[in-house]
Amino acid sequence: MIIILSSETSEQQIDNLTQHIESLGLTPHLSVGTFRTIIGVIGDESKIDADQLSAYPGVSSVVPILPPYKLASLDAHPQASVVEVGGVKIGGGHLCMISGPCSIESAEGLDAIASAVVQSGANILRGGAYKPRTSPYAFQGMGIDGLKILREVGNQYTVPVVTEVTDPRNVEVVSEYADMLQIGARNMQNFVLLTEVGKCGKPVLLKRGMSATITDLLMSAEYVLAAGNPNVILCERGIKSFESATRNLYDVAAVAAIKTLTHLPIIVDPSHATGRPDIIPACAYAGLAAGADGVHIEVHDHPEKAFSDGPQALSPSEFAATFKKLEEIARVFGGTF
Ligand code: PEP
Ligand code: MN
């Protein structure tokens, strides 16, 4: 950590600071320049609070050297993490294709969609049982009945299943039925929920909040890791912007940027990022090219009848064609589904 002092800092203020640093078991290194003095702090940065230091009289700014997400950072773990979801490996060249409807609507409906997407190459089935909806009057999901359907259909097609958990009180029941727990964009900073899924041990698919920075996303991952669960997969699903041509702004650059910061796998969700079936395939390809460890695409066999997110669903045949190309792109970039 580097402390930059303001130009009028007094000797007494510098003494106060160095004493504080030494009292924490750290070593201050004073460097006196013509206009400014800086103090380099040597030792375990986690022992010192940058905000507290900034509040000391005479301090102009504090520059941490290490990122605040210690467990998620590449410094902590220089190799790519491989997360296993019901036997499917994700990360380090292993790619996942998560597909299925936005919501679980019926056993027959999910069966038909699952049959199609698994046949086309999806290796993880998705479906929401607890839906975070903007309107309280919109379909809220089938709850536990939906979880049971998802588990049965997953077993039938021998694919792991992922579904969203929106409430800390449901973490136990969702982890009973699902192979991976999704934390949705709206709950990315629900810290109680993050700690709860951190304690449950099941892999967690952590979606980026729609107003979250990359640091915010990694700090949320840190909550899950700090609670003892190393199995976190990040997901870029678009952020808010002034652009109205797409549902959200697909931040594909974040994928490449995140790869330089963390060992955790990251996948892309061009369905929620764009909301547009006509451009979802192109955005999925771009995600893999940017270094994503997998893709998440919503599929429905009757989008016009879907209970949620129908307008952004790919048809099973569109999905099949998209996945074929994704496999080709994966070959170019050295990954395998
Ligand atoms: C979803 O996966 O259906 C969903 C609600 O996603 P997000 O949290 O990214 O909006
Ligand atoms: Mn959806």
CSV table of C-alpha atoms and ligand atoms in Angstrom, one decimal:
chain,number,residue,atom,x,y,z
A,1,MET,CA,0.0,0.0,0.0
A,2,ILE,CA,1.2,3.5,-0.8
A,3,ILE,CA,0.2,6.6,1.2
A,4,ILE,CA,0.5,9.9,-0.7
A,5,LEU,CA,0.8,12.8,1.7
A,6,SER,CA,-0.5,16.3,0.9
A,7,SER,CA,2.0,19.0,0.4
A,8,GLU,CA,1.4,20.7,3.7
A,9,THR,CA,1.7,17.6,5.9
A,10,SER,CA,3.5,18.4,9.2
A,11,GLU,CA,6.2,16.3,10.9
A,12,GLN,CA,3.8,15.6,13.7
A,13,GLN,CA,1.2,14.2,11.3
A,14,ILE,CA,3.9,12.0,9.6
A,15,ASP,CA,4.9,10.7,13.0
A,16,ASN,CA,1.3,9.9,13.9
A,17,LEU,CA,0.9,7.9,10.7
A,18,THR,CA,4.2,5.9,11.0
A,19,GLN,CA,3.4,5.1,14.6
A,20,HIS,CA,-0.1,3.8,13.6
A,21,ILE,CA,1.5,1.7,10.8
A,22,GLU,CA,4.1,0.2,13.2
A,23,SER,CA,1.4,-0.5,15.8
A,24,LEU,CA,-0.2,-2.8,13.2
A,25,GLY,CA,3.1,-4.8,12.8
A,26,LEU,CA,3.8,-3.2,9.4
A,27,THR,CA,6.9,-1.3,8.3
A,28,PRO,CA,6.6,2.3,6.9
A,29,HIS,CA,9.1,3.5,4.3
A,30,LEU,CA,9.3,7.2,4.0
A,31,SER,CA,10.2,8.7,0.6
A,32,VAL,CA,10.6,12.5,0.7
A,33,GLY,CA,10.3,14.2,-2.7
A,34,THR,CA,10.7,17.8,-3.7
A,35,PHE,CA,7.0,18.5,-3.6
A,36,ARG,CA,5.4,15.4,-2.0
A,37,THR,CA,6.3,12.7,0.5
A,38,ILE,CA,5.0,9.2,0.2
A,39,ILE,CA,4.9,6.3,2.7
A,40,GLY,CA,5.2,2.8,1.4
A,41,VAL,CA,3.7,0.3,3.7
A,42,ILE,CA,5.4,-3.1,3.8
A,43,GLY,CA,3.7,-6.2,5.1
A,44,ASP,CA,0.3,-7.8,5.1
A,45,GLU,CA,-2.1,-5.3,3.6
A,46,SER,CA,-5.1,-6.9,5.0
A,47,LYS,CA,-4.1,-5.7,8.5
A,48,ILE,CA,-4.7,-2.1,7.5
A,49,ASP,CA,-7.9,-0.2,6.6
A,50,ALA,CA,-7.3,2.1,3.6
A,51,ASP,CA,-10.4,4.2,4.5
A,52,GLN,CA,-9.1,4.8,8.0
A,53,LEU,CA,-5.7,5.8,6.7
A,54,SER,CA,-7.3,8.2,4.2
A,55,ALA,CA,-9.1,9.9,7.1
A,56,TYR,CA,-5.7,10.7,8.8
A,57,PRO,CA,-4.8,14.4,8.7
A,58,GLY,CA,-2.2,15.1,6.1
A,59,VAL,CA,-3.1,12.1,3.9
A,60,SER,CA,-3.9,13.0,0.3
A,61,SER,CA,-4.7,9.5,-1.1
A,62,VAL,CA,-4.1,5.8,-0.4
A,63,VAL,CA,-3.2,3.4,-3.2
A,64,PRO,CA,-3.6,-0.3,-2.4
A,65,ILE,CA,-1.2,-2.6,-4.3
A,66,LEU,CA,-3.3,-5.8,-4.0
A,67,PRO,CA,-7.0,-6.1,-5.1
A,68,PRO,CA,-9.6,-6.2,-2.4
A,69,TYR,CA,-10.8,-9.6,-3.6
A,70,LYS,CA,-8.1,-11.7,-2.2
A,71,LEU,CA,-9.4,-15.2,-2.7
A,72,ALA,CA,-10.8,-14.4,-6.2
A,73,SER,CA,-7.7,-12.8,-7.4
A,74,LEU,CA,-5.1,-14.3,-9.7
A,75,ASP,CA,-2.5,-13.4,-7.1
A,76,ALA,CA,-4.1,-15.9,-4.8
A,77,HIS,CA,-4.4,-18.6,-7.4
A,78,PRO,CA,-2.5,-18.1,-10.6
A,79,GLN,CA,-4.0,-21.1,-12.5
A,80,ALA,CA,-7.5,-21.1,-13.9
A,81,SER,CA,-10.0,-22.8,-11.5
A,82,VAL,CA,-12.0,-25.7,-12.9
A,83,VAL,CA,-15.5,-26.0,-11.3
A,84,GLU,CA,-17.3,-29.3,-11.5
A,85,VAL,CA,-21.1,-29.2,-11.9
A,86,GLY,CA,-22.7,-32.6,-11.6
A,87,GLY,CA,-19.7,-34.2,-13.5
A,88,VAL,CA,-19.4,-31.3,-16.1
A,89,LYS,CA,-16.1,-29.5,-15.8
A,90,ILE,CA,-16.1,-25.7,-16.4
A,91,GLY,CA,-12.9,-23.6,-16.7
A,92,GLY,CA,-9.3,-24.3,-17.9
A,93,GLY,CA,-10.4,-25.2,-21.4
A,94,HIS,CA,-13.6,-27.0,-20.4
A,95,LEU,CA,-16.7,-25.2,-21.7
A,96,CYS,CA,-20.3,-25.4,-20.7
A,97,MET,CA,-23.4,-24.9,-22.7
A,98,ILE,CA,-26.3,-24.0,-20.4
A,99,SER,CA,-29.6,-24.0,-22.0
A,100,GLY,CA,-33.3,-24.3,-21.3
A,101,PRO,CA,-36.4,-22.1,-20.8
A,102,CYS,CA,-36.4,-19.0,-18.6
A,103,SER,CA,-39.1,-20.5,-16.4
A,104,ILE,CA,-40.1,-24.1,-15.6
A,105,GLU,CA,-43.8,-24.1,-16.7
A,106,SER,CA,-44.8,-27.8,-16.7
A,107,ALA,CA,-43.2,-31.2,-16.7
A,108,GLU,CA,-44.2,-31.8,-20.4
A,109,GLY,CA,-43.0,-28.4,-21.5
A,110,LEU,CA,-39.6,-28.7,-19.8
A,111,ASP,CA,-39.2,-32.3,-21.1
A,112,ALA,CA,-39.8,-31.2,-24.7
A,113,ILE,CA,-37.2,-28.3,-24.5
A,114,ALA,CA,-34.7,-30.4,-22.6
A,115,SER,CA,-34.9,-33.2,-25.1
A,116,ALA,CA,-34.1,-30.8,-27.9
A,117,VAL,CA,-31.3,-28.8,-26.3
A,118,VAL,CA,-29.5,-31.8,-24.9
A,119,GLN,CA,-29.7,-33.5,-28.3
A,120,SER,CA,-28.2,-30.4,-29.8
A,121,GLY,CA,-25.3,-30.4,-27.4
A,122,ALA,CA,-26.3,-28.5,-24.2
A,123,ASN,CA,-24.5,-30.1,-21.2
A,124,ILE,CA,-26.4,-28.3,-18.4
A,125,LEU,CA,-30.1,-27.7,-18.3
A,126,ARG,CA,-31.6,-24.5,-16.9
A,127,GLY,CA,-35.0,-23.4,-15.8
A,128,GLY,CA,-36.3,-21.0,-13.2
A,129,ALA,CA,-38.5,-22.1,-10.3
A,130,TYR,CA,-38.2,-18.9,-8.3
A,131,LYS,CA,-38.4,-15.9,-10.6
A,132,PRO,CA,-37.3,-12.4,-9.7
A,133,ARG,CA,-39.9,-10.3,-11.5
A,134,THR,CA,-40.1,-6.6,-11.8
A,135,SER,CA,-43.9,-6.8,-11.4
A,136,PRO,CA,-45.5,-8.5,-8.4
A,137,TYR,CA,-48.3,-9.5,-10.7
A,138,ALA,CA,-46.0,-11.3,-13.2
A,139,PHE,CA,-45.5,-15.1,-13.0
A,140,GLN,CA,-43.3,-15.8,-10.0
A,141,GLY,CA,-42.3,-19.4,-10.8
A,142,MET,CA,-43.6,-22.8,-9.8
A,143,GLY,CA,-41.4,-23.0,-6.6
A,144,ILE,CA,-40.8,-26.4,-5.2
A,145,ASP,CA,-42.9,-28.1,-7.8
A,146,GLY,CA,-40.7,-26.6,-10.4
A,147,LEU,CA,-37.6,-27.8,-8.6
A,148,LYS,CA,-38.9,-31.4,-8.7
A,149,ILE,CA,-39.7,-31.2,-12.4
A,150,LEU,CA,-36.2,-29.8,-13.1
A,151,ARG,CA,-34.5,-32.6,-11.2
A,152,GLU,CA,-36.6,-35.3,-12.9
A,153,VAL,CA,-36.0,-33.9,-16.4
A,154,GLY,CA,-32.3,-33.5,-15.7
A,155,ASN,CA,-32.1,-37.1,-14.5
A,156,GLN,CA,-34.0,-38.3,-17.5
A,157,TYR,CA,-31.5,-36.7,-19.9
A,158,THR,CA,-28.5,-37.2,-17.6
A,159,VAL,CA,-27.6,-33.5,-17.5
A,160,PRO,CA,-26.9,-31.4,-14.4
A,161,VAL,CA,-29.4,-28.7,-13.7
A,162,VAL,CA,-29.1,-25.0,-12.6
A,163,THR,CA,-31.8,-22.8,-11.2
A,164,GLU,CA,-32.0,-19.5,-9.4
A,165,VAL,CA,-32.3,-19.0,-5.7
A,166,THR,CA,-33.7,-15.6,-4.7
A,167,ASP,CA,-34.1,-16.0,-0.9
A,168,PRO,CA,-31.7,-17.2,1.8
A,169,ARG,CA,-34.5,-19.3,3.2
A,170,ASN,CA,-34.7,-21.3,0.1
A,171,VAL,CA,-31.0,-22.2,-0.3
A,172,GLU,CA,-31.4,-25.5,1.5
A,173,VAL,CA,-34.3,-26.7,-0.7
A,174,VAL,CA,-32.8,-25.5,-3.9
A,175,SER,CA,-29.5,-27.2,-3.2
A,176,GLU,CA,-31.4,-30.4,-2.5
A,177,TYR,CA,-32.7,-30.4,-6.1
A,178,ALA,CA,-30.1,-28.5,-8.2
A,179,ASP,CA,-26.5,-29.2,-9.1
A,180,MET,CA,-25.7,-25.4,-9.3
A,181,LEU,CA,-27.4,-22.4,-7.7
A,182,GLN,CA,-27.8,-19.3,-9.7
A,183,ILE,CA,-27.6,-15.9,-8.1
A,184,GLY,CA,-29.4,-13.6,-10.4
A,185,ALA,CA,-28.4,-10.1,-11.5
A,186,ARG,CA,-30.8,-8.5,-9.1
A,187,ASN,CA,-29.4,-10.3,-6.1
A,188,MET,CA,-25.7,-10.0,-6.9
A,189,GLN,CA,-25.2,-7.8,-3.9
A,190,ASN,CA,-27.6,-9.6,-1.5
A,191,PHE,CA,-24.8,-10.4,0.9
A,192,VAL,CA,-26.9,-12.6,3.2
A,193,LEU,CA,-27.8,-14.7,0.2
A,194,LEU,CA,-24.2,-14.9,-1.0
A,195,THR,CA,-23.0,-16.0,2.4
A,196,GLU,CA,-25.8,-18.6,2.6
A,197,VAL,CA,-24.8,-20.1,-0.9
A,198,GLY,CA,-21.2,-19.9,0.3
A,199,LYS,CA,-22.0,-22.2,3.2
A,200,CYS,CA,-24.1,-24.7,1.1
A,201,GLY,CA,-21.1,-26.0,-0.9
A,202,LYS,CA,-22.9,-26.4,-4.2
A,203,PRO,CA,-21.4,-24.6,-7.2
A,204,VAL,CA,-22.7,-21.1,-7.7
A,205,LEU,CA,-23.5,-19.3,-10.9
A,206,LEU,CA,-23.0,-15.6,-10.0
A,207,LYS,CA,-24.5,-13.2,-12.5
A,208,ARG,CA,-23.2,-9.7,-12.8
A,209,GLY,CA,-25.6,-7.1,-11.4
A,210,MET,CA,-27.0,-4.7,-14.0
A,211,SER,CA,-25.2,-1.7,-12.4
A,212,ALA,CA,-22.2,-3.6,-11.0
A,213,THR,CA,-18.6,-2.9,-11.9
A,214,ILE,CA,-16.2,-5.7,-12.5
A,215,THR,CA,-14.8,-5.0,-9.0
A,216,ASP,CA,-18.3,-5.2,-7.5
A,217,LEU,CA,-18.8,-8.6,-9.2
A,218,LEU,CA,-15.5,-10.0,-7.9
A,219,MET,CA,-16.2,-8.7,-4.4
A,220,SER,CA,-19.5,-10.6,-4.5
A,221,ALA,CA,-17.7,-13.7,-5.6
A,222,GLU,CA,-15.4,-13.1,-2.7
A,223,TYR,CA,-18.4,-13.3,-0.3
A,224,VAL,CA,-19.1,-16.9,-1.5
A,225,LEU,CA,-15.4,-17.9,-1.5
A,226,ALA,CA,-14.9,-16.4,2.0
A,227,ALA,CA,-17.8,-18.4,3.3
A,228,GLY,CA,-15.9,-21.6,2.3
A,229,ASN,CA,-17.3,-22.3,-1.2
A,230,PRO,CA,-14.6,-22.3,-3.9
A,231,ASN,CA,-17.0,-23.3,-6.7
A,232,VAL,CA,-18.0,-20.0,-8.2
A,233,ILE,CA,-18.7,-19.3,-11.9
A,234,LEU,CA,-19.2,-15.7,-13.0
A,235,CYS,CA,-21.6,-14.7,-15.7
A,236,GLU,CA,-21.7,-11.6,-17.9
A,237,ARG,CA,-25.4,-10.8,-18.7
A,238,GLY,CA,-25.4,-7.2,-19.7
A,239,ILE,CA,-25.4,-3.9,-17.8
A,240,LYS,CA,-27.7,-0.9,-17.9
A,241,SER,CA,-26.9,1.8,-20.4
A,242,PHE,CA,-28.5,4.6,-22.5
A,243,GLU,CA,-28.6,2.3,-25.5
A,244,SER,CA,-32.1,1.1,-26.3
A,245,ALA,CA,-31.4,-1.2,-29.3
A,246,THR,CA,-30.7,-4.0,-27.0
A,247,ARG,CA,-32.3,-5.1,-23.6
A,248,ASN,CA,-29.0,-4.4,-21.8
A,249,LEU,CA,-25.5,-3.5,-22.9
A,250,TYR,CA,-23.5,-6.7,-23.5
A,251,ASP,CA,-20.2,-6.0,-22.0
A,252,VAL,CA,-18.1,-8.6,-23.8
A,253,ALA,CA,-14.9,-6.7,-23.0
A,254,ALA,CA,-15.6,-7.5,-19.3
A,255,VAL,CA,-15.0,-11.1,-20.1
A,256,ALA,CA,-11.5,-10.5,-21.4
A,257,ALA,CA,-10.8,-8.0,-18.6
A,258,ILE,CA,-12.1,-10.4,-15.9
A,259,LYS,CA,-9.8,-13.1,-17.2
A,260,THR,CA,-6.8,-10.9,-16.3
A,261,LEU,CA,-8.0,-10.5,-12.7
A,262,THR,CA,-9.4,-13.8,-11.5
A,263,HIS,CA,-8.9,-17.5,-11.8
A,264,LEU,CA,-12.7,-18.1,-11.6
A,265,PRO,CA,-14.5,-19.3,-14.8
A,266,ILE,CA,-16.7,-16.8,-16.5
A,267,ILE,CA,-19.5,-17.5,-18.9
A,268,VAL,CA,-21.7,-15.3,-21.1
A,269,ASP,CA,-25.5,-14.9,-21.3
A,270,PRO,CA,-26.3,-13.2,-24.5
A,271,SER,CA,-30.0,-13.9,-24.0
A,272,HIS,CA,-30.5,-11.5,-21.1
A,273,ALA,CA,-27.7,-9.2,-22.4
A,274,THR,CA,-29.4,-8.5,-25.7
A,275,GLY,CA,-32.9,-9.7,-25.4
A,276,ARG,CA,-32.8,-10.3,-29.2
A,277,PRO,CA,-32.9,-13.7,-30.8
A,278,ASP,CA,-31.6,-12.2,-34.1
A,279,ILE,CA,-28.3,-11.2,-32.5
A,280,ILE,CA,-27.9,-13.7,-29.7
A,281,PRO,CA,-25.9,-16.2,-31.8
A,282,ALA,CA,-23.4,-13.5,-32.9
A,283,CYS,CA,-23.0,-12.3,-29.3
A,284,ALA,CA,-22.5,-15.9,-28.1
A,285,TYR,CA,-19.7,-16.4,-30.6
A,286,ALA,CA,-18.1,-13.1,-29.5
A,287,GLY,CA,-18.3,-14.3,-25.9
A,288,LEU,CA,-16.3,-17.5,-26.6
A,289,ALA,CA,-13.8,-15.5,-28.7
A,290,ALA,CA,-13.3,-13.1,-25.7
A,291,GLY,CA,-12.3,-16.1,-23.6
A,292,ALA,CA,-15.6,-17.2,-21.9
A,293,ASP,CA,-15.7,-20.6,-20.4
A,294,GLY,CA,-19.2,-21.3,-21.6
A,295,VAL,CA,-22.4,-19.8,-22.9
A,296,HIS,CA,-25.9,-19.6,-21.4
A,297,ILE,CA,-28.8,-19.3,-23.9
A,298,GLU,CA,-32.6,-19.4,-23.2
A,299,VAL,CA,-34.6,-21.7,-25.5
A,300,HIS,CA,-38.3,-22.2,-25.8
A,301,ASP,CA,-40.3,-24.4,-28.3
A,302,HIS,CA,-43.2,-21.9,-28.2
A,303,PRO,CA,-41.7,-18.5,-27.3
A,304,GLU,CA,-45.1,-16.8,-27.9
A,305,LYS,CA,-46.5,-18.9,-25.0
A,306,ALA,CA,-43.6,-18.6,-22.6
A,307,PHE,CA,-44.4,-17.4,-19.1
A,308,SER,CA,-41.3,-15.2,-19.0
A,309,ASP,CA,-38.7,-13.9,-21.4
A,310,GLY,CA,-40.4,-15.4,-24.5
A,311,PRO,CA,-39.3,-12.6,-26.8
A,312,GLN,CA,-35.6,-13.4,-26.2
A,313,ALA,CA,-35.9,-17.2,-26.5
A,314,LEU,CA,-34.2,-19.1,-29.4
A,315,SER,CA,-36.2,-21.8,-31.0
A,316,PRO,CA,-34.7,-25.4,-30.6
A,317,SER,CA,-33.6,-25.3,-34.3
A,318,GLU,CA,-32.0,-21.9,-33.9
A,319,PHE,CA,-30.2,-23.2,-30.8
A,320,ALA,CA,-29.0,-26.3,-32.7
A,321,ALA,CA,-27.5,-24.2,-35.5
A,322,THR,CA,-25.9,-21.8,-33.0
A,323,PHE,CA,-24.3,-24.6,-30.9
A,324,LYS,CA,-22.8,-26.1,-34.1
A,325,LYS,CA,-20.9,-22.9,-34.8
A,326,LEU,CA,-20.0,-22.5,-31.1
A,327,GLU,CA,-18.2,-25.8,-31.3
A,328,GLU,CA,-16.3,-24.6,-34.3
A,329,ILE,CA,-15.3,-21.4,-32.6
A,330,ALA,CA,-14.3,-23.4,-29.5
A,331,ARG,CA,-11.9,-25.5,-31.6
A,332,VAL,CA,-10.2,-22.3,-32.8
A,333,PHE,CA,-9.7,-21.1,-29.3
A,334,GLY,CA,-8.7,-24.4,-27.8
A,335,GLY,CA,-11.7,-25.2,-25.7
A,336,THR,CA,-14.1,-28.2,-25.7
A,337,PHE,CA,-17.7,-28.6,-24.7
B,1,PEP,C1,-32.7,-15.6,-15.7
B,1,PEP,O1,-31.7,-16.3,-15.8
B,1,PEP,O2,-33.8,-15.9,-16.1
B,1,PEP,C2,-32.6,-14.2,-15.1
B,1,PEP,C3,-33.6,-13.7,-14.4
B,1,PEP,O3,-31.4,-13.7,-15.2
B,1,PEP,P1,-30.8,-12.3,-14.7
B,1,PEP,O4,-30.7,-12.4,-13.3
B,1,PEP,O5,-29.4,-12.2,-15.5
B,1,PEP,O6,-31.7,-11.2,-15.2
B,2,MN,MN,-34.8,-15.2,-18.2
